[in-house]
PDB file of C-alpha atoms in Angstrom:
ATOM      1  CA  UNK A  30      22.769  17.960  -0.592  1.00  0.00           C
ATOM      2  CA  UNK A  31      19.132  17.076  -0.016  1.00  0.00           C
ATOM      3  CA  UNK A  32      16.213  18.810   0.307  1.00  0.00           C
ATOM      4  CA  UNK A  33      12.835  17.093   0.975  1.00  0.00           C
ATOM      5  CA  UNK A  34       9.852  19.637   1.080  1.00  0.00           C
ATOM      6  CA  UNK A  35       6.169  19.515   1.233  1.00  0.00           C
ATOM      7  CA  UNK A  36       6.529  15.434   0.391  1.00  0.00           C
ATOM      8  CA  UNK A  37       2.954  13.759   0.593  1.00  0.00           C
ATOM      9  CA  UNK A  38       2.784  10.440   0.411  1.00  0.00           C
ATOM     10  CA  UNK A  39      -0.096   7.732   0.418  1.00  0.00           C
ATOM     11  CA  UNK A  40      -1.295   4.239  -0.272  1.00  0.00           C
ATOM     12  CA  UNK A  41      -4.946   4.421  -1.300  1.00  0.00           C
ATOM     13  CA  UNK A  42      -6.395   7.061   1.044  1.00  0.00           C
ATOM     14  CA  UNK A  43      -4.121   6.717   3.839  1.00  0.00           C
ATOM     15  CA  UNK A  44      -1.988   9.307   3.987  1.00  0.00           C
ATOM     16  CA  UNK A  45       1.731   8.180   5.515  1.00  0.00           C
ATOM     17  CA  UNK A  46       3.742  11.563   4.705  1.00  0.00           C
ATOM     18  CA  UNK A  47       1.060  15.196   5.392  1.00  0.00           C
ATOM     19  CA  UNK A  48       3.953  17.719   3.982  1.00  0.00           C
ATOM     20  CA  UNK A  49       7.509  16.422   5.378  1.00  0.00           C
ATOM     21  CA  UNK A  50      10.390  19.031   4.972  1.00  0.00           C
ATOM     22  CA  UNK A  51      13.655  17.972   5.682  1.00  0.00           C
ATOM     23  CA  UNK A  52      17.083  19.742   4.490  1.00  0.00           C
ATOM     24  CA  UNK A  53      20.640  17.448   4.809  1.00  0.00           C
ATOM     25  CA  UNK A  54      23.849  19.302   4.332  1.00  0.00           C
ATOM     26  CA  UNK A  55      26.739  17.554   2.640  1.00  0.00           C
ATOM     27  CA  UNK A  56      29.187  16.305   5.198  1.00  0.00           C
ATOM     28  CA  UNK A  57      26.486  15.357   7.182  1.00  0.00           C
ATOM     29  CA  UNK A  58      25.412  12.653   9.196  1.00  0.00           C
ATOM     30  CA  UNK A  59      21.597  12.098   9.496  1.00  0.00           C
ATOM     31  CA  UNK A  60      20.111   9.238  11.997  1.00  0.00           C
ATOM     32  CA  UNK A  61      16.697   8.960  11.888  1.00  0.00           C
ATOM     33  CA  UNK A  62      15.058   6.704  14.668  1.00  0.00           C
ATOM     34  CA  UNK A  63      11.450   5.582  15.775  1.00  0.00           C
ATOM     35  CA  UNK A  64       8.925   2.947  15.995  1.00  0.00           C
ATOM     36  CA  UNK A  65       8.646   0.299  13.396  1.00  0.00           C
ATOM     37  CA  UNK A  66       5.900   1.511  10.694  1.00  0.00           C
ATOM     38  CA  UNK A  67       6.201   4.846  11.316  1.00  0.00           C
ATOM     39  CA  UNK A  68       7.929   5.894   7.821  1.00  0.00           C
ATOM     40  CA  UNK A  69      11.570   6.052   8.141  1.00  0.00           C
ATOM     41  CA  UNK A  70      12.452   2.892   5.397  1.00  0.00           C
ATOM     42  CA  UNK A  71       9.776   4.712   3.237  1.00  0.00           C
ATOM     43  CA  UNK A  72      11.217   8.047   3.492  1.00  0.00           C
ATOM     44  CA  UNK A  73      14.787   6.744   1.800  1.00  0.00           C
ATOM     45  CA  UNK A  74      13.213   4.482  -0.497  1.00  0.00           C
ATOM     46  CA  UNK A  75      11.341   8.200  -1.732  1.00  0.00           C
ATOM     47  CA  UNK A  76      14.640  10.049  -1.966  1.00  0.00           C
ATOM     48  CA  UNK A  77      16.087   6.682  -4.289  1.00  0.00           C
ATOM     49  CA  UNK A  78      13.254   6.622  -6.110  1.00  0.00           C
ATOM     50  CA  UNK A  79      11.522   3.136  -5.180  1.00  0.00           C
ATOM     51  CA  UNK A  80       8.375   4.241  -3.792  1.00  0.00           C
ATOM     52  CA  UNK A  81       6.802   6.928  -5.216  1.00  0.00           C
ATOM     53  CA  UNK A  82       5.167  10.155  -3.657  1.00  0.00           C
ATOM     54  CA  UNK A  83       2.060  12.328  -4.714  1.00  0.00           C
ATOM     55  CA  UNK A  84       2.873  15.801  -3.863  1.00  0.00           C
ATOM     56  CA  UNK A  85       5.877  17.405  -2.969  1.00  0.00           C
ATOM     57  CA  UNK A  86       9.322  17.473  -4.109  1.00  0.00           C
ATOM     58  CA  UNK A  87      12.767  15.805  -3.130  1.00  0.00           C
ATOM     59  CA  UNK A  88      16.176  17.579  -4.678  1.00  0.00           C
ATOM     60  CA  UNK A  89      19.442  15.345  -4.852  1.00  0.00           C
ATOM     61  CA  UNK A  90      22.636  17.628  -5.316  1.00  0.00           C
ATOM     62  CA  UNK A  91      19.981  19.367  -7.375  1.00  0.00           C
ATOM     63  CA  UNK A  92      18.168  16.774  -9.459  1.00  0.00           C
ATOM     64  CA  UNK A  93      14.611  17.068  -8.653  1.00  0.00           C
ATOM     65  CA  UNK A  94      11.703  14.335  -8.606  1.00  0.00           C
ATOM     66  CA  UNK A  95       8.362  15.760  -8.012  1.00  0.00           C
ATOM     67  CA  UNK A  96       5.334  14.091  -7.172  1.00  0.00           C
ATOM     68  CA  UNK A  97       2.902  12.627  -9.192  1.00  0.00           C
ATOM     69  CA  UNK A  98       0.461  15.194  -8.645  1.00  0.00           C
ATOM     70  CA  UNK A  99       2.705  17.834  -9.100  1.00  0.00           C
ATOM     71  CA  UNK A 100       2.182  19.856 -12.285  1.00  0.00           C
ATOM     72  CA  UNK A 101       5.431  19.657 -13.292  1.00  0.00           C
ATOM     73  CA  UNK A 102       5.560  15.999 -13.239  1.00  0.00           C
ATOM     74  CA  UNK A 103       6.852  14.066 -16.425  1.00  0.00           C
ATOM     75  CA  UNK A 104       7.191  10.476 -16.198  1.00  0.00           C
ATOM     76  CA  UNK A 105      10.407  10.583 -18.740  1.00  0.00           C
ATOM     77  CA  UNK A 106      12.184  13.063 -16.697  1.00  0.00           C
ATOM     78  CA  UNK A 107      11.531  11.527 -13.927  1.00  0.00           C
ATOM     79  CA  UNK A 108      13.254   8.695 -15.030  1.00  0.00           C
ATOM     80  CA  UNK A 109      16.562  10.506 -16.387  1.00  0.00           C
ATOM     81  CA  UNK A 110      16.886  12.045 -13.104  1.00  0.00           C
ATOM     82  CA  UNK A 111      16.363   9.283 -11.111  1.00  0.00           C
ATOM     83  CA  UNK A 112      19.126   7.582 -13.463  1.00  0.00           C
ATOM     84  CA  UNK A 113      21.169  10.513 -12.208  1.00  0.00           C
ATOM     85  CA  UNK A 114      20.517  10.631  -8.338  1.00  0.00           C
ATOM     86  CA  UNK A 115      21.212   6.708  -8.105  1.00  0.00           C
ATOM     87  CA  UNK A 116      24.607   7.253 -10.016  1.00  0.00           C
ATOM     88  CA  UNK A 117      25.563   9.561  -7.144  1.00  0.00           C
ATOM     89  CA  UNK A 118      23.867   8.185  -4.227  1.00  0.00           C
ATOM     90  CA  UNK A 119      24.462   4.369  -2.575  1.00  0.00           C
ATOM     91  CA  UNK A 120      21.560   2.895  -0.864  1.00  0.00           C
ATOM     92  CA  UNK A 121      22.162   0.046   1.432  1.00  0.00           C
ATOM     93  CA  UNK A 122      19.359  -2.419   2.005  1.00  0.00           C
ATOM     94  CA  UNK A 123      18.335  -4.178   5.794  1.00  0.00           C
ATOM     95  CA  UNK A 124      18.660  -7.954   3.267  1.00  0.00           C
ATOM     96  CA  UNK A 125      22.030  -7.134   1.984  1.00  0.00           C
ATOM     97  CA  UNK A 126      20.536  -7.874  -1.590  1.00  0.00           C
ATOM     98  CA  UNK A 127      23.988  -9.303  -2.905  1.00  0.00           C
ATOM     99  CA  UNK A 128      23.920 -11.203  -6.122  1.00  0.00           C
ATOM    100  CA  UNK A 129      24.118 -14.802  -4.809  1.00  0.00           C
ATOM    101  CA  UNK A 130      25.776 -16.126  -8.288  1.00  0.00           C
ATOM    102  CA  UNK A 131      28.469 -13.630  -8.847  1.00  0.00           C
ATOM    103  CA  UNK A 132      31.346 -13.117  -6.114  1.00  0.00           C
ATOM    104  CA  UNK A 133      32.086 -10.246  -3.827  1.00  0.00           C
ATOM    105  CA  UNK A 134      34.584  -9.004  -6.433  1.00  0.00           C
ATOM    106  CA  UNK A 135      31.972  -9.165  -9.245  1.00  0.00           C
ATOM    107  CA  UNK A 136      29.236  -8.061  -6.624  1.00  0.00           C
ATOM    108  CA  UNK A 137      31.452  -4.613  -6.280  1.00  0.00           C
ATOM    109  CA  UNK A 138      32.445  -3.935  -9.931  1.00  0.00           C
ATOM    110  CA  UNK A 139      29.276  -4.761 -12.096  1.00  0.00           C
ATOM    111  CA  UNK A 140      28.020  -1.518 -11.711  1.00  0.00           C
ATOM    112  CA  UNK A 141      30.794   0.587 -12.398  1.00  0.00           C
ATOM    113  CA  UNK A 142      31.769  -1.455 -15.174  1.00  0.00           C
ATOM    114  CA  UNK A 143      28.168  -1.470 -16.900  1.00  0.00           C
ATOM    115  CA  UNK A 144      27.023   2.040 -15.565  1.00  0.00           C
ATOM    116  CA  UNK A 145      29.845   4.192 -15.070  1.00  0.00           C
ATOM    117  CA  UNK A 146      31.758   2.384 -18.076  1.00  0.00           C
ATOM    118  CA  UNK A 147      35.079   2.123 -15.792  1.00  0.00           C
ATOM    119  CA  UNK A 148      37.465  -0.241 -17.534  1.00  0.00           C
ATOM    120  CA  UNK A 149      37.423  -3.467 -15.720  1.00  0.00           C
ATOM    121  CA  UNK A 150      41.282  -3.526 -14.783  1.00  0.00           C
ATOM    122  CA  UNK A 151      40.330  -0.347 -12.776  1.00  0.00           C
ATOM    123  CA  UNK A 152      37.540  -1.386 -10.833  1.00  0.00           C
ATOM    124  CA  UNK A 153      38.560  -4.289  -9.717  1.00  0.00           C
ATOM    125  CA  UNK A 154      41.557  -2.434  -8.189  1.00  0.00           C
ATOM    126  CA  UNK A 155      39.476   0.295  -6.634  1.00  0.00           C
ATOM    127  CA  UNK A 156      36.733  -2.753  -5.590  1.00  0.00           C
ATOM    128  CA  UNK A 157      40.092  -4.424  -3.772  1.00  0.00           C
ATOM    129  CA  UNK A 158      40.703  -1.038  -1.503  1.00  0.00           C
ATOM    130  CA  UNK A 159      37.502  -0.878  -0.676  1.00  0.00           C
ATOM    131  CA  UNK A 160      36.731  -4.480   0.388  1.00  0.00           C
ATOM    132  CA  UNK A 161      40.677  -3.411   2.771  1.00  0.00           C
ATOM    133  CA  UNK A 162      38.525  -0.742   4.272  1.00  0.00           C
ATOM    134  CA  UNK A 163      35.481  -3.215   5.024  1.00  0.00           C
ATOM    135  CA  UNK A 164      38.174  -5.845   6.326  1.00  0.00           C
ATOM    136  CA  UNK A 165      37.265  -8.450   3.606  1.00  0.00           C
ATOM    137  CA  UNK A 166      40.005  -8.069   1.144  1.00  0.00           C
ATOM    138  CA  UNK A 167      40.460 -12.205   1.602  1.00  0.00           C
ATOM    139  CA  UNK A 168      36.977 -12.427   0.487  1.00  0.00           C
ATOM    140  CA  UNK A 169      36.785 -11.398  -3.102  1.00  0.00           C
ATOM    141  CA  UNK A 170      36.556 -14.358  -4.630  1.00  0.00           C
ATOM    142  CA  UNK A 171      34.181 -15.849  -2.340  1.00  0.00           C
ATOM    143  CA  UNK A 172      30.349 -15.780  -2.663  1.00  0.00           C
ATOM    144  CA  UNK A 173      27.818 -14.354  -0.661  1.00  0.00           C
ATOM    145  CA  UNK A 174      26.723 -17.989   0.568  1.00  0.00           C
ATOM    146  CA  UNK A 175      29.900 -18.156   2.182  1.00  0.00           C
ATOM    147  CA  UNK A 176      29.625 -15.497   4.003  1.00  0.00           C
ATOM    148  CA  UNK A 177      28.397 -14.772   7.321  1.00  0.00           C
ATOM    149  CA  UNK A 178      25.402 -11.853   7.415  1.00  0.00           C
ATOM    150  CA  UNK A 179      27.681  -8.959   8.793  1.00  0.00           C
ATOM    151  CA  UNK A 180      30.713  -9.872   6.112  1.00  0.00           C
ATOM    152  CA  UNK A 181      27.504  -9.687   3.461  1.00  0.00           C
ATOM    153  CA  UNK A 182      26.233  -6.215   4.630  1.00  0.00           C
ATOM    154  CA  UNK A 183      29.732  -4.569   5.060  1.00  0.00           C
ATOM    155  CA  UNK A 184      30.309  -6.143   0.978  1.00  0.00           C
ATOM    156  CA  UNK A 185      27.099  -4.499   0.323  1.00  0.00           C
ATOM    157  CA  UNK A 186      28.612  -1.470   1.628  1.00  0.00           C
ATOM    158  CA  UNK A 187      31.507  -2.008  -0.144  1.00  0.00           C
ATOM    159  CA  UNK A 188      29.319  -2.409  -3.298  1.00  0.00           C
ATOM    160  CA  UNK A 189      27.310   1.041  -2.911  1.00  0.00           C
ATOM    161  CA  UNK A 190      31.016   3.019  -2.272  1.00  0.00           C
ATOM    162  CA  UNK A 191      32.266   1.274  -5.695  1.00  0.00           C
ATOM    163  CA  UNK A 192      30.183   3.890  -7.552  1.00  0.00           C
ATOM    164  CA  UNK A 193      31.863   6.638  -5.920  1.00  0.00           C
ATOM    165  CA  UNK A 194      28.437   8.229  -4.491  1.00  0.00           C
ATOM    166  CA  UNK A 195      28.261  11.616  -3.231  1.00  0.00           C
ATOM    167  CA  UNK A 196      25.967  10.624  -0.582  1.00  0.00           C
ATOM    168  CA  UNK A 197      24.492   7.162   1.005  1.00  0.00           C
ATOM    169  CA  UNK A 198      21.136   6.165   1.989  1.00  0.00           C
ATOM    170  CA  UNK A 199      21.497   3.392   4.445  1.00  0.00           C
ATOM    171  CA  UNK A 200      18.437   1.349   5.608  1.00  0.00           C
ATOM    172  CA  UNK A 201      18.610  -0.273   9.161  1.00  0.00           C
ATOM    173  CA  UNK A 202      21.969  -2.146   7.992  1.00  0.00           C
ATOM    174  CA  UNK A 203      22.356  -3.966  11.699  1.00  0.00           C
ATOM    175  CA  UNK A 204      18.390  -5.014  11.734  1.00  0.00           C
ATOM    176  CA  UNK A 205      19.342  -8.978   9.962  1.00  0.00           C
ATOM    177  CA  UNK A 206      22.488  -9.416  11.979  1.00  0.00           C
ATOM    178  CA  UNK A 207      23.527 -11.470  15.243  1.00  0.00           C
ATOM    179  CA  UNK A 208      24.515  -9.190  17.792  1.00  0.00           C
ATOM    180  CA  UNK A 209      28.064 -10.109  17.686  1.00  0.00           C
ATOM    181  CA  UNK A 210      28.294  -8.919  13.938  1.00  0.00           C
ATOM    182  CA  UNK A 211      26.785  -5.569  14.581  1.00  0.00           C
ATOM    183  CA  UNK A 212      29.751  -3.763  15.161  1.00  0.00           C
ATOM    184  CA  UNK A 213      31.916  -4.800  12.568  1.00  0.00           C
ATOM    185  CA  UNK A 214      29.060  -3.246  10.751  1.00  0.00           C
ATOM    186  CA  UNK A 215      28.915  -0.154  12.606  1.00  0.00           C
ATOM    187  CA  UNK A 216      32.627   0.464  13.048  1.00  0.00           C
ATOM    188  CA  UNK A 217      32.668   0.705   8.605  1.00  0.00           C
ATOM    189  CA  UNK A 218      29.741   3.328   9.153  1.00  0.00           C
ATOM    190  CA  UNK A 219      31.639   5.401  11.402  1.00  0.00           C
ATOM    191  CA  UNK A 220      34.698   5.311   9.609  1.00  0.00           C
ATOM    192  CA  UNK A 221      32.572   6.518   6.702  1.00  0.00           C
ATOM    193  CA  UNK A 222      31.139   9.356   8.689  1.00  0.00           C
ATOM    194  CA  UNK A 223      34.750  10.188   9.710  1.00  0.00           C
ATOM    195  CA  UNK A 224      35.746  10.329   5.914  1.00  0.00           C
ATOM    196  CA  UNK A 225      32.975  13.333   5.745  1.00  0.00           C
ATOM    197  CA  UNK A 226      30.193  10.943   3.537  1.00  0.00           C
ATOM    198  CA  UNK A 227      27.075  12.687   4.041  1.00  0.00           C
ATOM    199  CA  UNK A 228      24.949   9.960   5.208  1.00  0.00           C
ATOM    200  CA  UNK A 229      21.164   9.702   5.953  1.00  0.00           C
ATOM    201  CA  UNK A 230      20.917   6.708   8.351  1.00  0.00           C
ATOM    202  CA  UNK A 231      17.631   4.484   9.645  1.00  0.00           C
ATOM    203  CA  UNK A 232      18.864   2.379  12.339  1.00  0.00           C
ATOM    204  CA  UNK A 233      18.098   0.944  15.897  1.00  0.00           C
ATOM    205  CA  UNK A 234      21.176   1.520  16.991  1.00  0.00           C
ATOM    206  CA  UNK A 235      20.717   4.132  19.959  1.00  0.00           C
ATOM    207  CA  UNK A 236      24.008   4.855  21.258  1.00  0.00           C
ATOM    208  CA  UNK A 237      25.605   4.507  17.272  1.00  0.00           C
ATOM    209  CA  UNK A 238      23.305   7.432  16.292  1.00  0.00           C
ATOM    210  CA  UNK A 239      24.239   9.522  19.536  1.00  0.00           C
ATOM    211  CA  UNK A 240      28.121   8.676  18.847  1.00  0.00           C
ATOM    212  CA  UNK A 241      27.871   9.702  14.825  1.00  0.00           C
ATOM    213  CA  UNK A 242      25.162  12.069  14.142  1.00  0.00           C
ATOM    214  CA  UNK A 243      25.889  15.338  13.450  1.00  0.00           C
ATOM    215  CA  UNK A 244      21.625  15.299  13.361  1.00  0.00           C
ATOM    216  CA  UNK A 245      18.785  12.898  15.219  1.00  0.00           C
ATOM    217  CA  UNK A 246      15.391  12.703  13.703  1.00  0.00           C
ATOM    218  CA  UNK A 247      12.939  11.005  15.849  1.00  0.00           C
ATOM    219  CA  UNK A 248      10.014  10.248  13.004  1.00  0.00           C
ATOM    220  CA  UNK A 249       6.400   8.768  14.350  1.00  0.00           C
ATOM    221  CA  UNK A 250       3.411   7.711  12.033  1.00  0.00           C
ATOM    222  CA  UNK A 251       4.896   9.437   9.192  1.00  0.00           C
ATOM    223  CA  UNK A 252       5.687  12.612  10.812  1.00  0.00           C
ATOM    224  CA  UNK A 253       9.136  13.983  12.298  1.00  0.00           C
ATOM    225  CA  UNK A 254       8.558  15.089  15.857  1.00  0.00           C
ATOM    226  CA  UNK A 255      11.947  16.264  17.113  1.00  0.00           C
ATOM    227  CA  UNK A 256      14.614  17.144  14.943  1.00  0.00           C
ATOM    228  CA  UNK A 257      18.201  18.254  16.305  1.00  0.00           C
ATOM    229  CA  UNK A 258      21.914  17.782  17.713  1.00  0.00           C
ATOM    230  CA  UNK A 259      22.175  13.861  19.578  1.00  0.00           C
ATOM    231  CA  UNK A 260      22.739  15.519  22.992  1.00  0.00           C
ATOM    232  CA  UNK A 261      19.562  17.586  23.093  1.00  0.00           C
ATOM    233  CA  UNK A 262      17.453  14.660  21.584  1.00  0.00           C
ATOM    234  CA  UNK A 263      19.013  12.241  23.565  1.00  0.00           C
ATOM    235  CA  UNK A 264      19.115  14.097  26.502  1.00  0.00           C
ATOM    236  CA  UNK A 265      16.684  16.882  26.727  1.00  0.00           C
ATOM    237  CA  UNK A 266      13.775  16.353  24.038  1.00  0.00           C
ATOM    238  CA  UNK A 267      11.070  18.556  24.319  1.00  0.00           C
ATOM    239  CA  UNK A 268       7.836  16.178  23.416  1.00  0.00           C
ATOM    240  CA  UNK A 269       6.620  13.510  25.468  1.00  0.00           C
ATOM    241  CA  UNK A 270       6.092  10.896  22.704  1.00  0.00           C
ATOM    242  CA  UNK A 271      10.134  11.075  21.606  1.00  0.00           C
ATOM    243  CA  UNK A 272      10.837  10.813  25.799  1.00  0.00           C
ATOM    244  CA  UNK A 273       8.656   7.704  25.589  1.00  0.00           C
ATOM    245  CA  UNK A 274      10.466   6.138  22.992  1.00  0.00           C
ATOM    246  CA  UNK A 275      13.939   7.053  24.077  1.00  0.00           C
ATOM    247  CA  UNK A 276      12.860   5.592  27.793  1.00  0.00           C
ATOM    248  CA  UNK A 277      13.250   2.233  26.528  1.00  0.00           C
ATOM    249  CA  UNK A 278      16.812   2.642  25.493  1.00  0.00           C
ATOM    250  CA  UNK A 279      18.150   5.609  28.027  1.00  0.00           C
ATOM    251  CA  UNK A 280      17.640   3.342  31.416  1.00  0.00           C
TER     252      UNK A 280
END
């Protein structure tokens, strides 16, 4: 589904990414955890196309952006097939980034109205089943202001499965919340996951990425260090900075 290889990525002359590779199968569900700065945000914000990369390539259900020192990359077809992966992938953002004027209804259906040119009618009945999923479905005609942070993040949610994606990038979605919202949060994500969305995942969230993952990267200073099933990462990792990290959370 997607297939990150060689990506190189820097800002000025210091290198973040030295050659990532990273393959996600569809169905899957990928956590990736480490230290703050270490690359993880970055990496998704590569694969939707906000930050760009130098060398390298990243495939989404097989449209391909290439880095910008890549010889075959083209500015315009870059931008068509960006266009196409953020059609078919959701990204969900740590700020919610809800439109503060519109309400949750017209948060959810502006995009498949304007971009996927669904008739209105429809996606407002399609944005009503989704806000039952998320629990919300006495919120659509409220606006964001009126809602409390996890109730904004699970309509953000709400608002990146409106398109119908094929996959969703989701950015530390607990990080802005009160502790007593997190799991309404987290109980939408695993009911995703249990749907079979293939999902590439930054979070804190320790024991939510060894309950869901069907994969744990642990990523440091823009490199992944140990890559596999939760149990073995959680449990047995083989290299001493990833048993570091995980001490703070496994006592």
């Amino acid at each position: 589904m997607i297939k990150i290889s060689n990506l190189t990525k820097r800002y000025g002359h210091q290198p973040l990414f030295k050659g990532l590779h990273l393959n996600i199968a569809r169905g899957s569900v990928v956590t990736i955890i480490g230290p703050s700065g270490s690359g993880k945000s970055t990496l998704l914000r590569c694969v939707n196309g906000l930050e760009t990369f130098q060398a390298g390539f990243i495939s989404v259900n097989g449209q391909t952006q290439f880095g910008t020192d890549e010889q075959n990359y083209n500015k315009a077809q870059k931008d068509r097939v960006l266009k196409n992966i953020r059609k078919n992938v959701g990204m969900v953002f740590q700020q919610f980034n809800l439109f503060p004027h519109m309400t949750v209804l017209q948060n959810i259906t502006t995009a498949p109205i304007h971009v996927l040119s669904i008739d209105k009618a429809e996606a407002e009945t399609y944005a009503i089943s989704l806000l039952k999923k998320v629990r919300l479905e006495d919120k659509a005609g409220s606006y964001p202001s009126q809602l409390s942070g996890g109730e904004q993040q699970r309509v953000a949610i709400a608002r990146a499965m409106a398109m119908k994606p094929e996959a969703m990038l989701i950015d530390e979605p607990t990080s802005a919340l009160d502790p007593e919202m997190i799991d309404d949060v987290l109980c939408v994500l695993k009911a995703l996951a249990s749907d079979g969305m293939t999902m590439l995942i930054v979070t804190h969230e320790m024991s939510f990425a060894r309950d869901v993952s069907t994969e744990v990267i642990f990523m440091d200073k823009g490199e992944i260090i140990e890559q596999g099933i939760p149990h073995d990462v959680f449990f047995s990792p083989k290299y001493d900075r990833t048993k570091a990290f995980l001490s703070r959370f496994m006592r």
